[in-house]
Short mmCIF file of C-alpha atoms and ligand atoms in Angstrom, two decimals:
data_model
loop_
_atom_site.label_atom_id
_atom_site.label_comp_id
_atom_site.label_asym_id
_atom_site.label_seq_id
_atom_site.Cartn_x
_atom_site.Cartn_y
_atom_site.Cartn_z
CA MET A 961 32.95 -9.10 -2.19
CA SER A 962 29.52 -8.06 -3.44
CA ASN A 963 28.85 -7.25 -7.06
CA ARG A 964 28.23 -3.61 -7.75
CA ILE A 965 25.72 -1.73 -9.90
CA VAL A 966 26.70 1.86 -10.70
CA ILE A 967 24.07 4.40 -11.78
CA GLU A 968 25.38 7.85 -12.73
CA ASN A 969 24.70 11.07 -14.68
CA CYS A 970 21.13 11.20 -13.35
CA ALA A 971 19.22 13.59 -11.11
CA VAL A 972 18.94 12.14 -7.59
CA ALA A 973 16.19 12.80 -5.03
CA THR A 974 17.32 11.01 -1.89
CA VAL A 975 14.29 11.87 0.30
CA ASP A 976 16.67 11.84 3.28
CA ALA A 977 15.99 13.98 6.36
CA ASP A 978 17.26 17.11 4.56
CA ASP A 979 15.62 16.30 1.21
CA THR A 980 19.10 16.22 -0.35
CA GLU A 981 19.01 16.31 -4.15
CA TYR A 982 21.69 16.26 -6.84
CA ALA A 983 21.09 17.73 -10.30
CA SER A 984 23.61 15.18 -11.59
CA GLY A 985 24.72 12.44 -9.27
CA HIS A 986 25.27 8.75 -8.70
CA VAL A 987 24.11 5.77 -6.70
CA VAL A 988 26.33 2.75 -6.12
CA VAL A 989 24.65 -0.51 -5.15
CA ALA A 990 26.73 -3.30 -3.60
CA GLY A 991 24.83 -6.56 -3.29
CA LYS A 992 21.48 -5.75 -1.75
CA LEU A 993 22.60 -2.48 -0.13
CA ILE A 994 23.13 1.10 -1.21
CA GLU A 995 26.85 1.74 -0.83
CA SER A 996 27.04 5.40 -1.76
CA VAL A 997 24.93 8.28 -3.04
CA GLY A 998 26.32 11.63 -4.06
CA ALA A 999 26.98 14.40 -6.55
CA GLY A 1000 28.83 13.86 -9.81
CA PRO A 1001 30.12 10.53 -11.11
CA ALA A 1002 30.60 7.46 -8.91
CA PRO A 1003 33.94 7.17 -7.09
CA ALA A 1004 36.76 5.93 -9.33
CA GLY A 1005 38.39 2.54 -8.92
CA LEU A 1006 35.35 0.53 -7.79
CA GLU A 1007 35.85 -3.21 -8.17
CA ASN A 1008 33.35 -5.90 -9.13
CA VAL A 1009 31.18 -3.51 -11.14
CA THR A 1010 28.88 -5.87 -13.04
CA ARG A 1011 26.71 -3.16 -14.49
CA ARG A 1012 27.27 0.54 -15.16
CA ILE A 1013 24.17 2.54 -16.13
CA ASP A 1014 24.25 5.94 -17.80
CA GLY A 1015 21.26 7.65 -16.19
CA THR A 1016 21.30 10.72 -18.43
CA GLY A 1017 17.76 12.13 -18.70
CA HIS A 1018 16.62 10.21 -15.62
CA LEU A 1019 15.71 10.82 -12.00
CA VAL A 1020 16.51 8.22 -9.37
CA THR A 1021 14.34 8.05 -6.24
CA PRO A 1022 13.72 5.56 -3.46
CA GLY A 1023 11.29 2.83 -4.52
CA LEU A 1024 7.65 3.66 -3.87
CA VAL A 1025 5.95 2.09 -0.86
CA ASN A 1026 2.26 1.22 -1.04
CA THR A 1027 0.56 1.13 2.36
CA HIS A 1028 -3.01 0.07 1.61
CA HIS A 1029 -4.54 -2.28 -0.97
CA HIS A 1030 -6.94 -5.17 -1.50
CA PHE A 1031 -5.41 -7.26 -4.28
CA TYR A 1032 -8.46 -9.50 -4.77
CA GLN A 1033 -10.44 -6.52 -6.08
CA TRP A 1034 -8.33 -6.56 -9.27
CA ILE A 1035 -10.91 -9.00 -10.68
CA THR A 1036 -13.94 -6.91 -9.61
CA ARG A 1037 -12.95 -3.61 -11.20
CA GLY A 1038 -15.47 -1.38 -12.94
CA LEU A 1039 -18.44 -2.47 -10.82
CA ALA A 1040 -20.67 -0.26 -8.64
CA GLN A 1041 -19.21 2.74 -10.42
CA ASP A 1042 -21.43 5.43 -8.92
CA SER A 1043 -21.78 4.42 -5.27
CA ASN A 1044 -20.59 5.68 -1.92
CA LEU A 1045 -18.65 3.31 0.36
CA PHE A 1046 -21.51 1.53 2.12
CA ASN A 1047 -23.62 1.05 -1.02
CA TRP A 1048 -20.54 -0.05 -2.94
CA LEU A 1049 -19.65 -2.60 -0.23
CA VAL A 1050 -23.19 -3.97 0.02
CA GLU A 1051 -23.27 -4.42 -3.76
CA LEU A 1052 -19.88 -6.15 -3.91
CA TYR A 1053 -19.81 -8.35 -0.76
CA PRO A 1054 -21.83 -11.22 -2.35
CA THR A 1055 -19.40 -11.39 -5.30
CA TRP A 1056 -16.33 -11.13 -3.07
CA ALA A 1057 -17.68 -13.98 -0.92
CA ARG A 1058 -17.15 -16.32 -3.92
CA ILE A 1059 -13.41 -15.78 -4.39
CA ASP A 1060 -10.97 -18.68 -4.17
CA GLU A 1061 -7.22 -19.27 -4.18
CA GLU A 1062 -6.88 -19.37 -7.96
CA MET A 1063 -8.69 -16.04 -8.32
CA VAL A 1064 -6.70 -14.37 -5.54
CA TYR A 1065 -3.41 -15.53 -7.06
CA ALA A 1066 -4.41 -14.03 -10.42
CA ALA A 1067 -5.65 -10.79 -8.82
CA ALA A 1068 -2.50 -10.47 -6.72
CA SER A 1069 -0.32 -10.97 -9.81
CA GLY A 1070 -2.24 -8.24 -11.64
CA SER A 1071 -2.19 -5.82 -8.70
CA LEU A 1072 1.47 -6.37 -7.91
CA GLY A 1073 2.53 -6.37 -11.55
CA MET A 1074 0.82 -3.05 -12.22
CA MET A 1075 2.30 -1.42 -9.13
CA ALA A 1076 5.80 -2.76 -9.79
CA ARG A 1077 5.74 -1.38 -13.36
CA GLY A 1078 4.98 2.00 -11.78
CA GLY A 1079 7.89 1.99 -9.37
CA VAL A 1080 6.48 0.25 -6.30
CA THR A 1081 9.18 -1.79 -4.58
CA THR A 1082 7.33 -2.45 -1.30
CA ALA A 1083 3.70 -3.53 -1.52
CA MET A 1084 1.17 -4.31 1.15
CA ASP A 1085 -2.15 -6.03 1.02
CA HIS A 1086 -5.08 -6.03 3.40
CA HIS A 1087 -7.00 -9.22 2.74
CA TYR A 1088 -10.15 -9.69 4.81
CA VAL A 1089 -12.49 -11.94 2.78
CA PHE A 1090 -11.95 -15.63 3.63
CA PRO A 1091 -14.82 -17.78 2.31
CA LYS A 1092 -14.94 -21.31 3.75
CA GLY A 1093 -13.08 -23.83 1.59
CA ALA A 1094 -11.55 -21.11 -0.63
CA GLY A 1095 -7.97 -22.40 -0.14
CA ASP A 1096 -4.87 -20.58 1.07
CA LEU A 1097 -5.68 -17.02 0.03
CA LEU A 1098 -2.88 -15.31 1.95
CA GLY A 1099 -0.44 -17.91 0.63
CA ALA A 1100 -1.55 -17.13 -2.94
CA GLU A 1101 -0.69 -13.45 -2.47
CA ILE A 1102 2.63 -14.25 -0.86
CA ARG A 1103 3.50 -16.53 -3.78
CA ALA A 1104 2.64 -13.81 -6.32
CA ALA A 1105 4.80 -11.22 -4.51
CA ALA A 1106 7.75 -13.63 -4.27
CA GLU A 1107 7.50 -14.46 -7.98
CA LEU A 1108 7.57 -10.79 -8.99
CA GLY A 1109 10.35 -9.99 -6.50
CA VAL A 1110 8.43 -7.25 -4.64
CA ARG A 1111 8.93 -6.63 -0.92
CA PHE A 1112 5.63 -7.35 0.80
CA THR A 1113 3.56 -6.79 3.93
CA ALA A 1114 0.58 -9.17 3.98
CA ALA A 1115 -2.03 -7.93 6.43
CA ARG A 1116 -4.20 -10.84 7.56
CA GLY A 1117 -7.58 -9.14 7.67
CA SER A 1118 -10.84 -10.40 9.10
CA MET A 1119 -14.53 -9.66 9.52
CA ASP A 1120 -16.69 -11.19 12.28
CA ARG A 1121 -19.56 -8.68 12.61
CA GLY A 1122 -22.20 -9.75 10.11
CA LYS A 1123 -25.55 -8.14 9.53
CA SER A 1124 -27.25 -10.06 12.37
CA ASP A 1125 -24.72 -8.50 14.81
CA GLY A 1126 -25.39 -4.99 13.51
CA GLY A 1127 -22.53 -5.05 10.98
CA LEU A 1128 -22.57 -4.15 7.29
CA PRO A 1129 -21.38 -7.41 5.63
CA PRO A 1130 -23.81 -10.29 5.08
CA ASP A 1131 -23.44 -13.10 7.64
CA PHE A 1132 -22.16 -15.52 4.98
CA ALA A 1133 -19.13 -13.26 4.34
CA VAL A 1134 -17.74 -13.26 7.90
CA GLU A 1135 -15.62 -15.59 10.05
CA THR A 1136 -15.97 -16.41 13.72
CA THR A 1137 -13.94 -14.27 16.13
CA GLU A 1138 -11.92 -17.28 17.30
CA GLY A 1139 -11.36 -18.52 13.74
CA ALA A 1140 -10.08 -15.12 12.61
CA LEU A 1141 -7.68 -14.81 15.55
CA LEU A 1142 -6.35 -18.34 15.12
CA ALA A 1143 -5.77 -17.86 11.39
CA THR A 1144 -4.02 -14.54 12.03
CA GLU A 1145 -1.71 -16.14 14.58
CA GLN A 1146 -0.97 -19.01 12.19
CA ALA A 1147 -0.17 -16.56 9.39
CA ILE A 1148 2.30 -14.74 11.64
CA ASP A 1149 3.94 -17.98 12.81
CA THR A 1150 4.19 -19.34 9.27
CA HIS A 1151 5.28 -16.29 7.33
CA HIS A 1152 6.46 -13.28 9.34
CA ASP A 1153 10.17 -12.55 8.89
CA ALA A 1154 11.35 -9.68 11.11
CA SER A 1155 14.99 -9.73 9.96
CA PHE A 1156 16.78 -6.75 8.36
CA GLY A 1157 15.98 -6.79 4.64
CA SER A 1158 12.99 -9.07 5.11
CA MET A 1159 10.91 -9.61 1.97
CA LEU A 1160 7.79 -10.53 3.97
CA HIS A 1161 6.03 -9.05 6.98
CA ILE A 1162 2.64 -10.09 8.33
CA ALA A 1163 0.30 -7.60 10.05
CA ALA A 1164 -2.91 -8.20 12.00
CA ALA A 1165 -5.75 -6.37 10.29
CA PRO A 1166 -9.42 -6.63 11.33
CA CYS A 1167 -11.28 -4.83 8.55
CA SER A 1168 -13.22 -1.86 9.97
CA PRO A 1169 -15.41 -0.81 12.92
CA PHE A 1170 -18.58 -1.70 10.99
CA SER A 1171 -17.47 -5.23 10.04
CA VAL A 1172 -15.55 -6.33 13.14
CA SER A 1173 -16.57 -7.00 16.75
CA THR A 1174 -15.07 -5.06 19.64
CA ASP A 1175 -13.66 -8.35 20.96
CA LEU A 1176 -11.83 -9.05 17.72
CA LEU A 1177 -10.30 -5.56 17.69
CA ARG A 1178 -9.14 -5.90 21.31
CA GLU A 1179 -7.82 -9.44 20.93
CA ALA A 1180 -6.08 -8.71 17.61
CA ALA A 1181 -4.20 -5.84 19.29
CA VAL A 1182 -3.12 -8.14 22.12
CA LEU A 1183 -2.07 -10.83 19.64
CA ALA A 1184 -0.09 -8.42 17.45
CA ARG A 1185 1.81 -7.03 20.44
CA ARG A 1186 2.54 -10.49 21.78
CA LYS A 1187 3.97 -11.44 18.37
CA GLY A 1188 5.69 -8.13 17.58
CA VAL A 1189 3.80 -7.43 14.35
CA ARG A 1190 1.99 -4.29 13.24
CA LEU A 1191 -1.73 -3.54 13.27
CA HIS A 1192 -3.74 -2.23 10.36
CA THR A 1193 -7.39 -1.35 9.71
CA HIS A 1194 -9.69 1.12 7.99
CA GLY A 1195 -10.57 4.20 10.04
CA SER A 1196 -12.69 7.35 9.76
CA GLU A 1197 -13.33 6.80 6.07
CA THR A 1198 -16.86 8.21 5.71
CA VAL A 1199 -19.55 10.17 7.53
CA GLU A 1200 -21.64 6.98 7.55
CA GLU A 1201 -18.91 5.18 9.49
CA GLU A 1202 -18.77 8.02 11.99
CA LYS A 1203 -22.54 7.81 12.46
CA PHE A 1204 -22.31 4.02 12.86
CA CYS A 1205 -19.70 4.39 15.62
CA HIS A 1206 -21.74 7.00 17.48
CA GLU A 1207 -24.86 4.83 17.30
CA LEU A 1208 -23.22 1.56 18.32
CA PHE A 1209 -20.41 2.66 20.61
CA GLY A 1210 -21.45 6.14 21.72
CA MET A 1211 -18.24 7.73 20.41
CA GLY A 1212 -16.42 8.56 17.19
CA PRO A 1213 -14.03 6.13 15.43
CA THR A 1214 -10.77 7.48 16.89
CA ASP A 1215 -12.05 7.37 20.49
CA TYR A 1216 -13.40 3.88 19.80
CA PHE A 1217 -10.02 2.75 18.45
CA GLU A 1218 -8.29 4.21 21.49
CA SER A 1219 -10.69 2.36 23.80
CA THR A 1220 -9.79 -0.95 22.12
CA GLY A 1221 -6.00 -0.50 22.22
CA TRP A 1222 -5.77 0.59 18.62
CA LEU A 1223 -3.74 3.79 18.82
CA GLY A 1224 0.04 3.38 18.89
CA ASP A 1225 3.21 3.63 16.84
CA ASP A 1226 2.69 0.01 15.73
CA VAL A 1227 -0.68 0.87 14.12
CA TRP A 1228 -1.55 2.42 10.77
CA MET A 1229 -5.01 3.05 9.37
CA ALA A 1230 -6.33 3.59 5.89
CA HIS A 1231 -8.14 6.81 4.94
CA CYS A 1232 -8.65 8.84 8.17
CA VAL A 1233 -10.73 11.31 6.16
CA HIS A 1234 -13.12 12.47 8.88
CA MET A 1235 -10.74 13.48 11.64
CA ASN A 1236 -11.29 16.45 13.95
CA ASP A 1237 -8.44 18.34 15.65
CA SER A 1238 -8.49 16.09 18.70
CA ASP A 1239 -8.39 12.93 16.51
CA ILE A 1240 -5.32 14.27 14.71
CA ALA A 1241 -3.72 15.19 18.05
CA ALA A 1242 -4.38 11.64 19.33
CA PHE A 1243 -2.71 10.13 16.25
CA ALA A 1244 0.26 12.49 16.68
CA ARG A 1245 0.59 11.80 20.42
CA THR A 1246 0.55 8.02 19.91
CA GLY A 1247 2.48 7.86 16.62
CA THR A 1248 -0.45 6.15 14.86
CA GLY A 1249 0.10 6.16 11.09
CA VAL A 1250 -2.19 6.95 8.16
CA ALA A 1251 -2.43 5.42 4.69
CA HIS A 1252 -3.74 8.29 2.57
CA CYS A 1253 -5.71 7.00 -0.45
CA PRO A 1254 -6.69 10.06 -2.51
CA SER A 1255 -8.06 8.35 -5.63
CA SER A 1256 -10.21 5.90 -3.70
CA ASN A 1257 -11.51 8.69 -1.47
CA ALA A 1258 -12.47 10.61 -4.61
CA ARG A 1259 -13.96 7.58 -6.43
CA LEU A 1260 -16.25 6.84 -3.45
CA ALA A 1261 -16.81 10.54 -2.67
CA ALA A 1262 -15.60 9.89 0.89
CA GLY A 1263 -14.04 13.34 1.33
CA ILE A 1264 -10.59 14.91 1.60
CA ALA A 1265 -8.24 13.74 4.38
CA ARG A 1266 -6.52 16.57 6.27
CA VAL A 1267 -3.01 15.50 5.26
CA PRO A 1268 -1.35 18.93 5.69
CA ASP A 1269 -2.73 19.18 9.24
CA MET A 1270 -1.59 15.62 9.98
CA LEU A 1271 1.93 16.35 8.71
CA ALA A 1272 2.07 19.61 10.69
CA ALA A 1273 1.09 17.67 13.82
CA GLY A 1274 3.76 15.01 13.17
CA VAL A 1275 1.44 12.13 12.20
CA PRO A 1276 3.22 9.50 10.04
CA VAL A 1277 1.50 9.48 6.62
CA GLY A 1278 2.06 7.17 3.65
CA LEU A 1279 0.14 6.67 0.41
CA GLY A 1280 -2.17 3.86 -0.61
CA VAL A 1281 -3.72 2.74 -3.85
CA ASP A 1282 -6.59 1.06 -1.94
CA GLY A 1283 -8.41 -1.83 -3.57
CA THR A 1284 -8.86 -1.50 -7.30
CA ALA A 1285 -12.64 -1.85 -7.13
CA SER A 1286 -12.44 1.76 -5.91
CA ASN A 1287 -9.32 2.82 -7.84
CA GLU A 1288 -9.26 0.94 -11.12
CA SER A 1289 -5.83 2.24 -12.19
CA GLY A 1290 -4.08 0.53 -9.29
CA GLU A 1291 -0.94 2.65 -9.70
CA LEU A 1292 0.92 4.42 -6.94
CA HIS A 1293 3.05 6.86 -8.93
CA THR A 1294 -0.10 8.64 -10.09
CA GLU A 1295 -1.22 8.84 -6.44
CA LEU A 1296 1.67 11.25 -5.83
CA ARG A 1297 -0.04 13.71 -8.14
CA ASN A 1298 -3.52 12.96 -6.87
CA ALA A 1299 -2.40 13.50 -3.27
CA LEU A 1300 -1.02 16.89 -4.20
CA LEU A 1301 -4.02 17.96 -6.27
CA ILE A 1302 -6.70 16.77 -3.88
CA ASN A 1303 -5.01 18.28 -0.84
CA ARG A 1304 -4.72 21.61 -2.66
CA LEU A 1305 -8.43 21.47 -3.44
CA GLY A 1306 -8.96 20.92 0.26
CA GLY A 1307 -6.32 23.23 1.73
CA GLY A 1308 -5.04 25.75 -0.83
CA GLU A 1309 -1.92 26.11 -2.96
CA LYS A 1310 0.51 25.60 -0.07
CA ALA A 1311 -1.21 22.46 1.24
CA LEU A 1312 1.24 20.00 -0.31
CA ASN A 1313 4.19 20.42 -2.70
CA ALA A 1314 5.83 17.98 -5.12
CA ARG A 1315 8.61 17.02 -2.71
CA GLN A 1316 6.17 16.40 0.11
CA ALA A 1317 4.13 14.19 -2.24
CA LEU A 1318 7.24 12.18 -3.16
CA ARG A 1319 8.06 11.86 0.55
CA LEU A 1320 4.56 10.51 1.30
CA GLY A 1321 5.03 7.82 -1.35
CA THR A 1322 8.50 6.77 -0.17
CA TYR A 1323 9.77 7.62 3.32
CA GLY A 1324 6.25 8.21 4.65
CA GLY A 1325 5.21 4.73 3.53
CA ALA A 1326 8.32 3.18 5.05
CA ARG A 1327 7.50 4.96 8.31
CA VAL A 1328 3.93 3.67 8.58
CA LEU A 1329 5.20 0.15 7.82
CA GLY A 1330 7.87 0.51 10.51
CA ARG A 1331 10.78 0.12 8.08
CA THR A 1332 12.66 3.44 7.93
CA ALA A 1333 15.91 1.75 9.01
CA GLU A 1334 15.78 -0.31 5.81
CA ILE A 1335 13.92 1.55 3.06
CA GLY A 1336 12.23 4.85 2.15
CA SER A 1337 15.28 7.00 1.31
CA LEU A 1338 18.49 6.69 -0.70
CA GLU A 1339 21.19 6.51 1.98
CA ALA A 1340 24.31 4.38 2.34
CA GLY A 1341 23.58 1.23 4.31
CA LYS A 1342 19.90 1.04 3.40
CA LEU A 1343 18.45 -1.63 1.13
CA ALA A 1344 18.87 -1.03 -2.60
CA ASP A 1345 15.18 -0.44 -3.40
CA LEU A 1346 15.24 2.33 -5.99
CA VAL A 1347 13.66 3.50 -9.23
CA LEU A 1348 15.24 5.12 -12.28
CA TRP A 1349 12.49 7.20 -13.91
CA LYS A 1350 12.84 8.15 -17.59
CA LEU A 1351 12.17 11.87 -17.88
CA ASP A 1352 13.63 12.70 -21.30
CA GLY A 1353 10.71 11.45 -23.37
CA ILE A 1354 7.88 13.43 -24.93
CA GLY A 1355 5.88 13.53 -21.70
CA HIS A 1356 8.54 15.00 -19.44
CA ALA A 1357 11.58 16.40 -21.29
CA SER A 1358 10.39 20.02 -21.20
CA ILE A 1359 9.36 20.09 -17.51
CA ALA A 1360 11.83 22.30 -15.65
CA ASP A 1361 12.22 20.30 -12.45
CA PRO A 1362 12.66 16.50 -12.37
CA VAL A 1363 10.70 16.02 -9.13
CA ALA A 1364 7.84 18.12 -10.53
CA ALA A 1365 8.06 16.09 -13.75
CA LEU A 1366 7.65 12.87 -11.77
CA VAL A 1367 4.87 14.12 -9.50
CA LEU A 1368 2.91 16.51 -11.72
CA GLY A 1369 3.64 15.07 -15.17
CA ALA A 1370 2.20 12.01 -16.88
CA ALA A 1371 2.88 8.61 -15.31
CA ALA A 1372 6.64 8.38 -15.87
CA PRO A 1373 8.16 5.26 -17.48
CA VAL A 1374 10.46 3.15 -15.29
CA THR A 1375 13.78 2.33 -16.93
CA LEU A 1376 14.97 0.29 -13.96
CA SER A 1377 13.53 -0.68 -10.60
CA LEU A 1378 15.60 -2.57 -8.04
CA VAL A 1379 14.46 -4.45 -4.95
CA ASN A 1380 17.33 -5.65 -2.76
CA GLY A 1381 19.59 -4.68 -5.67
CA VAL A 1382 17.76 -7.06 -8.03
CA PRO A 1383 15.98 -5.69 -11.13
CA VAL A 1384 12.20 -6.20 -11.03
CA VAL A 1385 11.45 -3.81 -13.93
CA GLU A 1386 13.59 -2.98 -16.96
CA ASN A 1387 12.45 -0.59 -19.68
CA SER A 1388 8.87 -0.50 -18.36
CA ARG A 1389 8.47 -4.30 -18.37
CA LEU A 1390 8.45 -6.75 -15.50
CA THR A 1391 11.64 -8.78 -15.54
CA ARG A 1392 10.34 -11.84 -13.75
CA ALA A 1393 6.87 -12.38 -15.19
CA ASP A 1394 5.06 -12.23 -18.52
CA GLU A 1395 2.69 -9.24 -18.33
CA ASP A 1396 0.54 -10.47 -21.20
CA ALA A 1397 0.11 -13.82 -19.46
CA ILE A 1398 -0.93 -12.01 -16.26
CA ALA A 1399 -3.44 -9.93 -18.22
CA ARG A 1400 -4.97 -13.06 -19.76
CA LEU A 1401 -5.06 -14.85 -16.41
CA THR A 1402 -6.75 -11.94 -14.61
CA LYS A 1403 -9.35 -11.59 -17.34
CA SER A 1404 -10.22 -15.28 -17.27
CA GLN A 1405 -10.43 -15.32 -13.47
CA ALA A 1406 -12.58 -12.15 -13.47
CA GLN A 1407 -14.93 -13.88 -15.91
CA ARG A 1408 -14.94 -17.05 -13.80
CA LEU A 1409 -15.84 -15.08 -10.69
CA ALA A 1410 -18.58 -13.16 -12.52
CA ARG A 1411 -20.09 -16.48 -13.68
CA ILE A 1412 -19.95 -18.07 -10.22
CA ALA A 1413 -21.38 -14.95 -8.59
CA GLY A 1414 -24.18 -14.76 -11.16
CA LEU A 1415 -23.04 -11.45 -12.66
CA ALA A 1416 -22.50 -12.90 -16.14
ZN1 ZN B 800 -9.37 -0.31 1.82
#
């Protein structure tokens, strides 16, 4: 019989289909699964209770799900501070082209560690820079996620459209089409685990319309469907991208994606800022998902995604930190607030409420990653990925509503975060890694990269 963890006397936001909440309730975890969730104390007479937690002053929610990131950027933060996307990319590509396995491992540890401390239980990464001879970069990320105990989707990215083919990245930063496809297939064969409760998914993820050939997009979609993995890319991020697509392909990004097999319920795209009504309708009709990245969109002045319109149309939407060269904080719990604030700036006071923001960061993320049967809400039978937020401290104690305290208040401390029923954070500290050691490692690798790239 499985060991049990009992959490009680806390507010509970289940984020189930009815948004069920309990002002004072309980969650019982048995092994790696949620056994029961409900009002009041846990049922009496439970056996094998190895830990009983008094959650007074806390809110328990599903673990947060991050749906877009570029871990390697953790060691190129604070650069190109005042640029739009294309200028920012052109400035950073030459530095990124010098990364290696050691640097990516350090950056992944920093990115994952920071997110985990802030309640992320499922992370994803979109890695698309693979310099020749740089080592096993995807493997380095996978190792870092396994060490920290975070559930992970590693999206094997790629770029094959260099400047000489009309693309944005310099030729030295891209792979061949065949090389990218082969490496993506190898990553799937080596790492993808489709089982219930899997700690590791692989996705196929050519980078963007302006850095990837039409052939690579088409072939990656065929490959992903043959292998049963999901597809991820950047889409409709900026007006410059839209212009690029019209000039090169004679159509906007969404029509271009549709023409290459890239709309479907196995696809999710980051940003989707510049979407017209027919683009949103196409995403809704096909079940194509969106990773909304409000801080990055603001940092690069990309614009405001039409999240309320997407939700009204039935488009699956999750939240993303995006790479930390365009969102230096690298935290997802603060993206709940930023999503709400930015969408209200764009669409008025009813555009998004606190519960919708929490849903984007939990169930919405699980939906775009194709994992709602396993994670995203607190329901019996789902995996025990949950977060116990401390809301009785100076920052939150006087806020009337616990969900508003989490979403609108300061970044809330995490008393306990479980993945598969295993603690990954206790009292705001990582349980399985030394945060100070990660900080030192990321600083030294950032300095090493700056030296190699001629920045320092
Ligand atoms: Zn991105």
